JSON list of C-alpha atoms in Angstrom, two decimals:
[
{"chain": "A", "resi": 1, "resn": "ASP", "atom": "CA", "xyz": [11.06, 11.19, 4.44]},
{"chain": "A", "resi": 2, "resn": "ILE", "atom": "CA", "xyz": [11.24, 10.49, 0.74]},
{"chain": "A", "resi": 3, "resn": "GLN", "atom": "CA", "xyz": [8.51, 12.31, -1.18]},
{"chain": "A", "resi": 4, "resn": "MET", "atom": "CA", "xyz": [6.94, 10.73, -4.26]},
{"chain": "A", "resi": 5, "resn": "THR", "atom": "CA", "xyz": [5.30, 12.97, -6.86]},
{"chain": "A", "resi": 6, "resn": "GLN", "atom": "CA", "xyz": [3.12, 11.55, -9.60]},
{"chain": "A", "resi": 7, "resn": "SER", "atom": "CA", "xyz": [2.00, 13.29, -12.75]},
{"chain": "A", "resi": 8, "resn": "PRO", "atom": "CA", "xyz": [-0.51, 13.84, -14.04]},
{"chain": "A", "resi": 9, "resn": "SER", "atom": "CA", "xyz": [-2.99, 13.48, -11.19]},
{"chain": "A", "resi": 10, "resn": "SER", "atom": "CA", "xyz": [-5.60, 12.44, -13.71]},
{"chain": "A", "resi": 11, "resn": "LEU", "atom": "CA", "xyz": [-5.92, 11.79, -17.40]},
{"chain": "A", "resi": 12, "resn": "SER", "atom": "CA", "xyz": [-8.58, 10.88, -19.91]},
{"chain": "A", "resi": 13, "resn": "ALA", "atom": "CA", "xyz": [-7.83, 8.33, -22.57]},
{"chain": "A", "resi": 14, "resn": "SER", "atom": "CA", "xyz": [-9.53, 6.05, -25.05]},
{"chain": "A", "resi": 15, "resn": "VAL", "atom": "CA", "xyz": [-9.35, 2.31, -25.44]},
{"chain": "A", "resi": 16, "resn": "GLY", "atom": "CA", "xyz": [-6.26, 1.50, -27.46]},
{"chain": "A", "resi": 17, "resn": "ASP", "atom": "CA", "xyz": [-4.33, 4.60, -26.41]},
{"chain": "A", "resi": 18, "resn": "ARG", "atom": "CA", "xyz": [-0.79, 4.49, -25.11]},
{"chain": "A", "resi": 19, "resn": "VAL", "atom": "CA", "xyz": [-0.73, 5.90, -21.59]},
{"chain": "A", "resi": 20, "resn": "THR", "atom": "CA", "xyz": [2.29, 7.11, -19.64]},
{"chain": "A", "resi": 21, "resn": "ILE", "atom": "CA", "xyz": [2.34, 7.99, -15.95]},
{"chain": "A", "resi": 22, "resn": "SER", "atom": "CA", "xyz": [5.35, 9.58, -14.27]},
{"chain": "A", "resi": 23, "resn": "CYS", "atom": "CA", "xyz": [6.64, 9.27, -10.74]},
{"chain": "A", "resi": 24, "resn": "ARG", "atom": "CA", "xyz": [9.47, 11.31, -9.28]},
{"chain": "A", "resi": 25, "resn": "ALA", "atom": "CA", "xyz": [11.28, 10.68, -6.01]},
{"chain": "A", "resi": 26, "resn": "SER", "atom": "CA", "xyz": [12.70, 13.47, -3.88]},
{"chain": "A", "resi": 27, "resn": "GLN", "atom": "CA", "xyz": [16.01, 11.61, -3.67]},
{"chain": "A", "resi": 28, "resn": "ASP", "atom": "CA", "xyz": [17.80, 8.76, -5.40]},
{"chain": "A", "resi": 29, "resn": "ILE", "atom": "CA", "xyz": [15.95, 5.50, -4.70]},
{"chain": "A", "resi": 30, "resn": "ASP", "atom": "CA", "xyz": [17.88, 3.32, -7.15]},
{"chain": "A", "resi": 31, "resn": "ARG", "atom": "CA", "xyz": [15.24, 0.95, -8.57]},
{"chain": "A", "resi": 32, "resn": "TYR", "atom": "CA", "xyz": [13.21, 0.51, -5.39]},
{"chain": "A", "resi": 33, "resn": "LEU", "atom": "CA", "xyz": [9.96, 1.58, -6.97]},
{"chain": "A", "resi": 34, "resn": "ASN", "atom": "CA", "xyz": [6.66, -0.29, -7.16]},
{"chain": "A", "resi": 35, "resn": "TRP", "atom": "CA", "xyz": [3.41, 0.35, -9.02]},
{"chain": "A", "resi": 36, "resn": "TYR", "atom": "CA", "xyz": [-0.11, -0.53, -7.89]},
{"chain": "A", "resi": 37, "resn": "GLN", "atom": "CA", "xyz": [-3.50, -0.41, -9.54]},
{"chain": "A", "resi": 38, "resn": "GLN", "atom": "CA", "xyz": [-6.67, 0.37, -7.61]},
{"chain": "A", "resi": 39, "resn": "LYS", "atom": "CA", "xyz": [-10.11, -0.02, -9.08]},
{"chain": "A", "resi": 40, "resn": "LEU", "atom": "CA", "xyz": [-13.05, 1.83, -7.59]},
{"chain": "A", "resi": 41, "resn": "GLY", "atom": "CA", "xyz": [-14.11, 0.37, -4.26]},
{"chain": "A", "resi": 42, "resn": "LYS", "atom": "CA", "xyz": [-11.41, -2.30, -4.29]},
{"chain": "A", "resi": 43, "resn": "ALA", "atom": "CA", "xyz": [-8.09, -2.85, -2.60]},
{"chain": "A", "resi": 44, "resn": "PRO", "atom": "CA", "xyz": [-4.94, -1.99, -4.56]},
{"chain": "A", "resi": 45, "resn": "THR", "atom": "CA", "xyz": [-3.10, -4.73, -6.41]},
{"chain": "A", "resi": 46, "resn": "LEU", "atom": "CA", "xyz": [0.58, -4.95, -7.28]},
{"chain": "A", "resi": 47, "resn": "LEU", "atom": "CA", "xyz": [1.48, -4.46, -10.94]},
{"chain": "A", "resi": 48, "resn": "ILE", "atom": "CA", "xyz": [5.22, -3.91, -11.08]},
{"chain": "A", "resi": 49, "resn": "TYR", "atom": "CA", "xyz": [8.05, -4.08, -8.56]},
{"chain": "A", "resi": 50, "resn": "ALA", "atom": "CA", "xyz": [11.70, -3.11, -8.63]},
{"chain": "A", "resi": 51, "resn": "ALA", "atom": "CA", "xyz": [10.87, -0.46, -11.23]},
{"chain": "A", "resi": 52, "resn": "SER", "atom": "CA", "xyz": [10.39, -2.83, -14.16]},
{"chain": "A", "resi": 53, "resn": "THR", "atom": "CA", "xyz": [9.59, -6.37, -13.02]},
{"chain": "A", "resi": 54, "resn": "LEU", "atom": "CA", "xyz": [6.07, -7.36, -14.01]},
{"chain": "A", "resi": 55, "resn": "ARG", "atom": "CA", "xyz": [4.23, -9.33, -11.39]},
{"chain": "A", "resi": 56, "resn": "SER", "atom": "CA", "xyz": [3.23, -12.78, -12.57]},
{"chain": "A", "resi": 57, "resn": "GLY", "atom": "CA", "xyz": [-0.18, -12.68, -14.20]},
{"chain": "A", "resi": 58, "resn": "VAL", "atom": "CA", "xyz": [-0.11, -8.97, -15.04]},
{"chain": "A", "resi": 59, "resn": "PRO", "atom": "CA", "xyz": [-0.70, -8.33, -18.76]},
{"chain": "A", "resi": 60, "resn": "SER", "atom": "CA", "xyz": [2.37, -7.49, -20.81]},
{"chain": "A", "resi": 61, "resn": "ARG", "atom": "CA", "xyz": [0.82, -4.21, -21.99]},
{"chain": "A", "resi": 62, "resn": "PHE", "atom": "CA", "xyz": [1.96, -2.84, -18.63]},
{"chain": "A", "resi": 63, "resn": "SER", "atom": "CA", "xyz": [5.62, -1.89, -18.31]},
{"chain": "A", "resi": 64, "resn": "GLY", "atom": "CA", "xyz": [7.78, 0.12, -15.97]},
{"chain": "A", "resi": 65, "resn": "SER", "atom": "CA", "xyz": [11.06, 1.91, -16.43]},
{"chain": "A", "resi": 66, "resn": "GLY", "atom": "CA", "xyz": [13.42, 4.28, -14.70]},
{"chain": "A", "resi": 67, "resn": "SER", "atom": "CA", "xyz": [15.96, 4.46, -11.92]},
{"chain": "A", "resi": 68, "resn": "GLY", "atom": "CA", "xyz": [17.30, 7.02, -9.50]},
{"chain": "A", "resi": 69, "resn": "THR", "atom": "CA", "xyz": [14.59, 9.65, -9.20]},
{"chain": "A", "resi": 70, "resn": "ASP", "atom": "CA", "xyz": [12.48, 9.35, -12.35]},
{"chain": "A", "resi": 71, "resn": "PHE", "atom": "CA", "xyz": [10.17, 6.47, -13.18]},
{"chain": "A", "resi": 72, "resn": "THR", "atom": "CA", "xyz": [7.45, 5.72, -15.70]},
{"chain": "A", "resi": 73, "resn": "LEU", "atom": "CA", "xyz": [4.51, 3.35, -15.91]},
{"chain": "A", "resi": 74, "resn": "THR", "atom": "CA", "xyz": [3.36, 2.70, -19.47]},
{"chain": "A", "resi": 75, "resn": "ILE", "atom": "CA", "xyz": [0.23, 1.00, -20.69]},
{"chain": "A", "resi": 76, "resn": "SER", "atom": "CA", "xyz": [0.88, 0.23, -24.34]},
{"chain": "A", "resi": 77, "resn": "SER", "atom": "CA", "xyz": [-2.74, -0.18, -25.42]},
{"chain": "A", "resi": 78, "resn": "LEU", "atom": "CA", "xyz": [-5.35, 0.82, -22.86]},
{"chain": "A", "resi": 79, "resn": "GLN", "atom": "CA", "xyz": [-8.07, -1.73, -22.26]},
{"chain": "A", "resi": 80, "resn": "PRO", "atom": "CA", "xyz": [-11.49, -1.18, -20.65]},
{"chain": "A", "resi": 81, "resn": "GLU", "atom": "CA", "xyz": [-10.39, -2.98, -17.48]},
{"chain": "A", "resi": 82, "resn": "ASP", "atom": "CA", "xyz": [-7.43, -0.60, -17.08]},
{"chain": "A", "resi": 83, "resn": "PHE", "atom": "CA", "xyz": [-9.51, 2.37, -16.08]},
{"chain": "A", "resi": 84, "resn": "ALA", "atom": "CA", "xyz": [-8.40, 2.81, -12.49]},
{"chain": "A", "resi": 85, "resn": "THR", "atom": "CA", "xyz": [-6.11, 4.81, -10.22]},
{"chain": "A", "resi": 86, "resn": "TYR", "atom": "CA", "xyz": [-2.40, 4.03, -10.27]},
{"chain": "A", "resi": 87, "resn": "TYR", "atom": "CA", "xyz": [0.04, 4.61, -7.41]},
{"chain": "A", "resi": 88, "resn": "CYS", "atom": "CA", "xyz": [3.80, 4.47, -7.24]},
{"chain": "A", "resi": 89, "resn": "GLN", "atom": "CA", "xyz": [5.57, 3.54, -3.99]},
{"chain": "A", "resi": 90, "resn": "GLN", "atom": "CA", "xyz": [9.18, 3.76, -2.93]},
{"chain": "A", "resi": 91, "resn": "SER", "atom": "CA", "xyz": [10.68, 0.87, -0.98]},
{"chain": "A", "resi": 92, "resn": "TYR", "atom": "CA", "xyz": [14.20, 2.30, -0.66]},
{"chain": "A", "resi": 93, "resn": "ARG", "atom": "CA", "xyz": [13.48, 3.48, 2.85]},
{"chain": "A", "resi": 94, "resn": "THR", "atom": "CA", "xyz": [11.54, 0.55, 4.22]},
{"chain": "A", "resi": 95, "resn": "LEU", "atom": "CA", "xyz": [11.31, 2.22, 7.61]},
{"chain": "A", "resi": 96, "resn": "ALA", "atom": "CA", "xyz": [8.85, 4.60, 5.98]},
{"chain": "A", "resi": 97, "resn": "PHE", "atom": "CA", "xyz": [7.28, 3.45, 2.75]},
{"chain": "A", "resi": 98, "resn": "THR", "atom": "CA", "xyz": [5.73, 6.34, 0.84]},
{"chain": "A", "resi": 99, "resn": "PHE", "atom": "CA", "xyz": [3.23, 6.41, -1.99]},
{"chain": "A", "resi": 100, "resn": "GLY", "atom": "CA", "xyz": [2.71, 8.91, -4.74]},
{"chain": "A", "resi": 101, "resn": "GLY", "atom": "CA", "xyz": [-0.54, 10.83, -4.80]},
{"chain": "A", "resi": 102, "resn": "GLY", "atom": "CA", "xyz": [-2.06, 8.67, -7.49]},
{"chain": "A", "resi": 103, "resn": "THR", "atom": "CA", "xyz": [-3.05, 9.04, -11.15]},
{"chain": "A", "resi": 104, "resn": "LYS", "atom": "CA", "xyz": [-6.65, 8.44, -12.08]},
{"chain": "A", "resi": 105, "resn": "VAL", "atom": "CA", "xyz": [-7.16, 7.10, -15.59]},
{"chain": "A", "resi": 106, "resn": "ASP", "atom": "CA", "xyz": [-10.67, 7.54, -16.91]},
{"chain": "A", "resi": 107, "resn": "ILE", "atom": "CA", "xyz": [-12.52, 7.24, -20.16]},
{"chain": "A", "resi": 108, "resn": "LYS", "atom": "CA", "xyz": [-12.33, 10.08, -22.66]},
{"chain": "B", "resi": 1, "resn": "GLN", "atom": "CA", "xyz": [-4.39, -19.00, -1.86]},
{"chain": "B", "resi": 2, "resn": "VAL", "atom": "CA", "xyz": [-3.32, -16.01, 0.21]},
{"chain": "B", "resi": 3, "resn": "HIS", "atom": "CA", "xyz": [-6.18, -14.40, 2.08]},
{"chain": "B", "resi": 4, "resn": "LEU", "atom": "CA", "xyz": [-6.16, -11.46, 4.45]},
{"chain": "B", "resi": 5, "resn": "ALA", "atom": "CA", "xyz": [-9.36, -10.55, 6.26]},
{"chain": "B", "resi": 6, "resn": "GLU", "atom": "CA", "xyz": [-9.55, -7.38, 8.34]},
{"chain": "B", "resi": 7, "resn": "SER", "atom": "CA", "xyz": [-12.12, -6.82, 11.05]},
{"chain": "B", "resi": 8, "resn": "GLY", "atom": "CA", "xyz": [-12.79, -4.47, 13.91]},
{"chain": "B", "resi": 9, "resn": "GLY", "atom": "CA", "xyz": [-13.61, -1.30, 12.03]},
{"chain": "B", "resi": 10, "resn": "GLY", "atom": "CA", "xyz": [-16.56, 0.84, 12.95]},
{"chain": "B", "resi": 11, "resn": "VAL", "atom": "CA", "xyz": [-17.52, 4.15, 14.47]},
{"chain": "B", "resi": 12, "resn": "VAL", "atom": "CA", "xyz": [-15.25, 5.51, 17.19]},
{"chain": "B", "resi": 13, "resn": "GLN", "atom": "CA", "xyz": [-15.38, 8.82, 19.03]},
{"chain": "B", "resi": 14, "resn": "PRO", "atom": "CA", "xyz": [-12.40, 11.17, 18.95]},
{"chain": "B", "resi": 15, "resn": "GLY", "atom": "CA", "xyz": [-9.98, 10.36, 21.74]},
{"chain": "B", "resi": 16, "resn": "ARG", "atom": "CA", "xyz": [-11.22, 6.78, 22.12]},
{"chain": "B", "resi": 17, "resn": "SER", "atom": "CA", "xyz": [-9.60, 3.50, 21.15]},
{"chain": "B", "resi": 18, "resn": "LEU", "atom": "CA", "xyz": [-10.20, 0.78, 18.60]},
{"chain": "B", "resi": 19, "resn": "ARG", "atom": "CA", "xyz": [-8.42, -2.47, 17.75]},
{"chain": "B", "resi": 20, "resn": "LEU", "atom": "CA", "xyz": [-8.27, -3.84, 14.25]},
{"chain": "B", "resi": 21, "resn": "SER", "atom": "CA", "xyz": [-7.48, -7.45, 13.47]},
{"chain": "B", "resi": 22, "resn": "CYS", "atom": "CA", "xyz": [-6.34, -9.20, 10.33]},
{"chain": "B", "resi": 23, "resn": "ALA", "atom": "CA", "xyz": [-6.71, -12.95, 9.95]},
{"chain": "B", "resi": 24, "resn": "ALA", "atom": "CA", "xyz": [-4.19, -14.43, 7.52]},
{"chain": "B", "resi": 25, "resn": "SER", "atom": "CA", "xyz": [-4.48, -17.73, 5.68]},
{"chain": "B", "resi": 26, "resn": "GLY", "atom": "CA", "xyz": [-3.05, -19.54, 2.70]},
{"chain": "B", "resi": 27, "resn": "PHE", "atom": "CA", "xyz": [0.60, -18.86, 3.49]},
{"chain": "B", "resi": 28, "resn": "SER", "atom": "CA", "xyz": [3.13, -19.22, 6.27]},
{"chain": "B", "resi": 29, "resn": "PHE", "atom": "CA", "xyz": [2.23, -16.08, 8.21]},
{"chain": "B", "resi": 30, "resn": "ARG", "atom": "CA", "xyz": [5.17, -16.38, 10.60]},
{"chain": "B", "resi": 31, "resn": "ASN", "atom": "CA", "xyz": [7.64, -15.95, 7.74]},
{"chain": "B", "resi": 32, "resn": "TYR", "atom": "CA", "xyz": [6.40, -12.60, 6.45]},
{"chain": "B", "resi": 33, "resn": "ALA", "atom": "CA", "xyz": [6.60, -8.99, 7.53]},
{"chain": "B", "resi": 34, "resn": "MET", "atom": "CA", "xyz": [3.26, -7.24, 7.57]},
{"chain": "B", "resi": 35, "resn": "ASN", "atom": "CA", "xyz": [2.02, -3.68, 7.24]},
{"chain": "B", "resi": 36, "resn": "TRP", "atom": "CA", "xyz": [-1.07, -1.56, 7.65]},
{"chain": "B", "resi": 37, "resn": "VAL", "atom": "CA", "xyz": [-1.92, 0.96, 4.94]},
{"chain": "B", "resi": 38, "resn": "ARG", "atom": "CA", "xyz": [-4.85, 3.36, 5.12]},
{"chain": "B", "resi": 39, "resn": "GLN", "atom": "CA", "xyz": [-6.88, 5.41, 2.69]},
{"chain": "B", "resi": 40, "resn": "ALA", "atom": "CA", "xyz": [-8.99, 8.35, 3.78]},
{"chain": "B", "resi": 41, "resn": "PRO", "atom": "CA", "xyz": [-12.25, 8.84, 1.86]},
{"chain": "B", "resi": 42, "resn": "GLY", "atom": "CA", "xyz": [-11.47, 10.05, -1.65]},
{"chain": "B", "resi": 43, "resn": "LYS", "atom": "CA", "xyz": [-7.76, 10.28, -0.91]},
{"chain": "B", "resi": 44, "resn": "GLY", "atom": "CA", "xyz": [-4.59, 8.36, -1.73]},
{"chain": "B", "resi": 45, "resn": "LEU", "atom": "CA", "xyz": [-2.75, 5.58, 0.05]},
{"chain": "B", "resi": 46, "resn": "GLU", "atom": "CA", "xyz": [-0.82, 6.20, 3.25]},
{"chain": "B", "resi": 47, "resn": "TRP", "atom": "CA", "xyz": [1.52, 3.67, 4.81]},
{"chain": "B", "resi": 48, "resn": "VAL", "atom": "CA", "xyz": [0.82, 3.44, 8.55]},
{"chain": "B", "resi": 49, "resn": "THR", "atom": "CA", "xyz": [3.02, 0.84, 10.21]},
{"chain": "B", "resi": 50, "resn": "PHE", "atom": "CA", "xyz": [5.29, -2.20, 9.71]},
{"chain": "B", "resi": 51, "resn": "ILE", "atom": "CA", "xyz": [6.08, -5.25, 11.80]},
{"chain": "B", "resi": 52, "resn": "SER", "atom": "CA", "xyz": [8.81, -7.77, 11.07]},
{"chain": "B", "resi": 53, "resn": "PHE", "atom": "CA", "xyz": [8.06, -11.47, 10.69]},
{"chain": "B", "resi": 54, "resn": "ASP", "atom": "CA", "xyz": [8.85, -12.20, 14.32]},
{"chain": "B", "resi": 55, "resn": "GLY", "atom": "CA", "xyz": [7.53, -8.97, 15.80]},
{"chain": "B", "resi": 56, "resn": "SER", "atom": "CA", "xyz": [10.95, -7.76, 16.89]},
{"chain": "B", "resi": 57, "resn": "ASN", "atom": "CA", "xyz": [10.95, -4.65, 14.70]},
{"chain": "B", "resi": 58, "resn": "LYS", "atom": "CA", "xyz": [8.14, -2.14, 14.35]},
{"chain": "B", "resi": 59, "resn": "TYR", "atom": "CA", "xyz": [8.01, 1.16, 12.49]},
{"chain": "B", "resi": 60, "resn": "TYR", "atom": "CA", "xyz": [5.35, 3.84, 12.35]},
{"chain": "B", "resi": 61, "resn": "ALA", "atom": "CA", "xyz": [4.40, 6.81, 10.22]},
{"chain": "B", "resi": 62, "resn": "ASP", "atom": "CA", "xyz": [4.94, 10.11, 12.02]},
{"chain": "B", "resi": 63, "resn": "SER", "atom": "CA", "xyz": [1.18, 10.72, 11.91]},
{"chain": "B", "resi": 64, "resn": "VAL", "atom": "CA", "xyz": [0.45, 7.76, 14.20]},
{"chain": "B", "resi": 65, "resn": "THR", "atom": "CA", "xyz": [3.59, 7.39, 16.32]},
{"chain": "B", "resi": 66, "resn": "ASP", "atom": "CA", "xyz": [2.81, 7.18, 20.04]},
{"chain": "B", "resi": 67, "resn": "ARG", "atom": "CA", "xyz": [-0.90, 6.57, 19.34]},
{"chain": "B", "resi": 68, "resn": "PHE", "atom": "CA", "xyz": [-1.02, 3.37, 17.27]},
{"chain": "B", "resi": 69, "resn": "SER", "atom": "CA", "xyz": [0.61, 0.05, 18.07]},
{"chain": "B", "resi": 70, "resn": "ILE", "atom": "CA", "xyz": [1.11, -2.89, 15.74]},
{"chain": "B", "resi": 71, "resn": "SER", "atom": "CA", "xyz": [1.44, -6.45, 16.98]},
{"chain": "B", "resi": 72, "resn": "ARG", "atom": "CA", "xyz": [1.04, -9.99, 15.78]},
{"chain": "B", "resi": 73, "resn": "ASP", "atom": "CA", "xyz": [0.29, -13.45, 17.11]},
{"chain": "B", "resi": 74, "resn": "ASN", "atom": "CA", "xyz": [1.99, -15.97, 14.87]},
{"chain": "B", "resi": 75, "resn": "SER", "atom": "CA", "xyz": [0.30, -18.86, 16.67]},
{"chain": "B", "resi": 76, "resn": "LYS", "atom": "CA", "xyz": [-3.06, -17.44, 15.59]},
{"chain": "B", "resi": 77, "resn": "ASN", "atom": "CA", "xyz": [-1.97, -16.13, 12.17]},
{"chain": "B", "resi": 78, "resn": "THR", "atom": "CA", "xyz": [-3.33, -12.74, 13.17]},
{"chain": "B", "resi": 79, "resn": "LEU", "atom": "CA", "xyz": [-2.10, -9.16, 12.84]},
{"chain": "B", "resi": 80, "resn": "TYR", "atom": "CA", "xyz": [-3.39, -6.36, 15.04]},
{"chain": "B", "resi": 81, "resn": "LEU", "atom": "CA", "xyz": [-3.53, -2.59, 15.05]},
{"chain": "B", "resi": 82, "resn": "GLN", "atom": "CA", "xyz": [-4.28, -0.91, 18.35]},
{"chain": "B", "resi": 83, "resn": "MET", "atom": "CA", "xyz": [-5.49, 2.61, 17.72]},
{"chain": "B", "resi": 84, "resn": "ASP", "atom": "CA", "xyz": [-5.50, 4.90, 20.77]},
{"chain": "B", "resi": 85, "resn": "ASN", "atom": "CA", "xyz": [-6.45, 8.56, 21.08]},
{"chain": "B", "resi": 86, "resn": "VAL", "atom": "CA", "xyz": [-8.11, 8.41, 17.68]},
{"chain": "B", "resi": 87, "resn": "ARG", "atom": "CA", "xyz": [-8.35, 11.66, 15.74]},
{"chain": "B", "resi": 88, "resn": "PRO", "atom": "CA", "xyz": [-10.74, 12.78, 13.00]},
{"chain": "B", "resi": 89, "resn": "GLU", "atom": "CA", "xyz": [-7.90, 12.52, 10.48]},
{"chain": "B", "resi": 90, "resn": "ASP", "atom": "CA", "xyz": [-7.58, 8.80, 11.26]},
{"chain": "B", "resi": 91, "resn": "MET", "atom": "CA", "xyz": [-10.87, 8.12, 9.51]},
{"chain": "B", "resi": 92, "resn": "ALA", "atom": "CA", "xyz": [-10.05, 5.80, 6.63]},
{"chain": "B", "resi": 93, "resn": "VAL", "atom": "CA", "xyz": [-10.21, 2.33, 5.19]},
{"chain": "B", "resi": 94, "resn": "TYR", "atom": "CA", "xyz": [-7.43, 0.31, 6.81]},
{"chain": "B", "resi": 95, "resn": "TYR", "atom": "CA", "xyz": [-5.77, -2.41, 4.76]},
{"chain": "B", "resi": 96, "resn": "CYS", "atom": "CA", "xyz": [-3.75, -5.30, 6.09]},
{"chain": "B", "resi": 97, "resn": "VAL", "atom": "CA", "xyz": [-0.88, -5.91, 3.68]},
{"chain": "B", "resi": 98, "resn": "ARG", "atom": "CA", "xyz": [1.69, -8.65, 3.27]},
{"chain": "B", "resi": 99, "resn": "GLU", "atom": "CA", "xyz": [5.21, -7.55, 2.42]},
{"chain": "B", "resi": 100, "resn": "SER", "atom": "CA", "xyz": [7.31, -9.62, 0.07]},
{"chain": "B", "resi": 101, "resn": "SER", "atom": "CA", "xyz": [10.39, -11.32, 1.41]},
{"chain": "B", "resi": 102, "resn": "GLY", "atom": "CA", "xyz": [13.75, -10.10, 0.16]},
{"chain": "B", "resi": 103, "resn": "ARG", "atom": "CA", "xyz": [15.42, -6.72, -0.24]},
{"chain": "B", "resi": 104, "resn": "GLU", "atom": "CA", "xyz": [13.08, -5.57, -3.00]},
{"chain": "B", "resi": 105, "resn": "ALA", "atom": "CA", "xyz": [10.20, -4.93, -0.67]},
{"chain": "B", "resi": 106, "resn": "TYR", "atom": "CA", "xyz": [6.76, -4.62, -2.14]},
{"chain": "B", "resi": 107, "resn": "PHE", "atom": "CA", "xyz": [3.21, -5.22, -0.99]},
{"chain": "B", "resi": 108, "resn": "ASP", "atom": "CA", "xyz": [2.10, -8.37, -2.77]},
{"chain": "B", "resi": 109, "resn": "PHE", "atom": "CA", "xyz": [-1.22, -9.14, -1.08]},
{"chain": "B", "resi": 110, "resn": "TRP", "atom": "CA", "xyz": [-3.85, -6.83, 0.39]},
{"chain": "B", "resi": 111, "resn": "GLY", "atom": "CA", "xyz": [-6.95, -7.47, 2.44]},
{"chain": "B", "resi": 112, "resn": "GLN", "atom": "CA", "xyz": [-10.30, -6.01, 1.45]},
{"chain": "B", "resi": 113, "resn": "GLY", "atom": "CA", "xyz": [-10.03, -3.29, 4.09]},
{"chain": "B", "resi": 114, "resn": "THR", "atom": "CA", "xyz": [-12.03, -2.26, 7.12]},
{"chain": "B", "resi": 115, "resn": "LEU", "atom": "CA", "xyz": [-13.54, 1.20, 7.52]},
{"chain": "B", "resi": 116, "resn": "VAL", "atom": "CA", "xyz": [-12.85, 3.29, 10.59]},
{"chain": "B", "resi": 117, "resn": "THR", "atom": "CA", "xyz": [-15.19, 6.23, 11.04]},
{"chain": "B", "resi": 118, "resn": "VAL", "atom": "CA", "xyz": [-14.30, 8.87, 13.60]},
{"chain": "B", "resi": 119, "resn": "SER", "atom": "CA", "xyz": [-17.33, 10.74, 14.80]},
{"chain": "B", "resi": 120, "resn": "SER", "atom": "CA", "xyz": [-18.73, 12.13, 18.02]}
]
C-alpha cells in the first residue's frame, strides 16, 4: 500500500498567518492527491483535488501544489474558521485509498 | 442537494454482526461509486471499502477483508455495510462517502457519520 505522511502533526498559528502543511507519499503518485478539512465533531469536507484544483466554493486563500511524492497545502492568511484538522489522501491506487495522519491547526 | 444519511450504528459485542445503511438523495445514486470511511475516536481517517456504481467491483482495506461486505441497492438509493465478527478495533464513526466520477477520484460528499461502539 501507498503510505502518506503528513507534517507537522499539529501546529499553532494566529489569524492572518501563512500556514503550510506537507504531505509525502511513499511512492510516485503523479498528481493524484486530495486535501480535506475536518472541523471538530463534523464530517470531513473536500478542499482540493488533483493536487491543486480548488473545489468550487472553497476560499482562494487555500492552495495546493506538488507532484510525484511531495505535496503542500497552503493557507495564505489563516482565518478563524480555518482552525481544523487537515488530511491528505492519495487516489493513485484507487483499490486502496490512503489518508495521511492529519495536521491539526489550532490557535496560538 | 446531495445528502447522505447513515444509520444502523450502535453498541455491538465483539464477534457479533451489525449492518450499516446509507440513504442517498439529491443525485443519481446509480451513476456513482461509493465508499465507507471510518474514524476511530480521536484518530485519523481510514478508508474501509469501495463499491463501483453498478456493484460489480468491490475493494476492501486489509483490516476488514473477509469480515465486512459492501453492497448497494440502486433501486432504493441505499448503500450498505455488513460488519461481521466485529472487533474492538472496529469501533469508530463510519462515514458514507460519494466518490467523484472520472479518473481523478476524490470524495466529494460525506454523510454525517454513524458511531459503532464495540463493547461486551
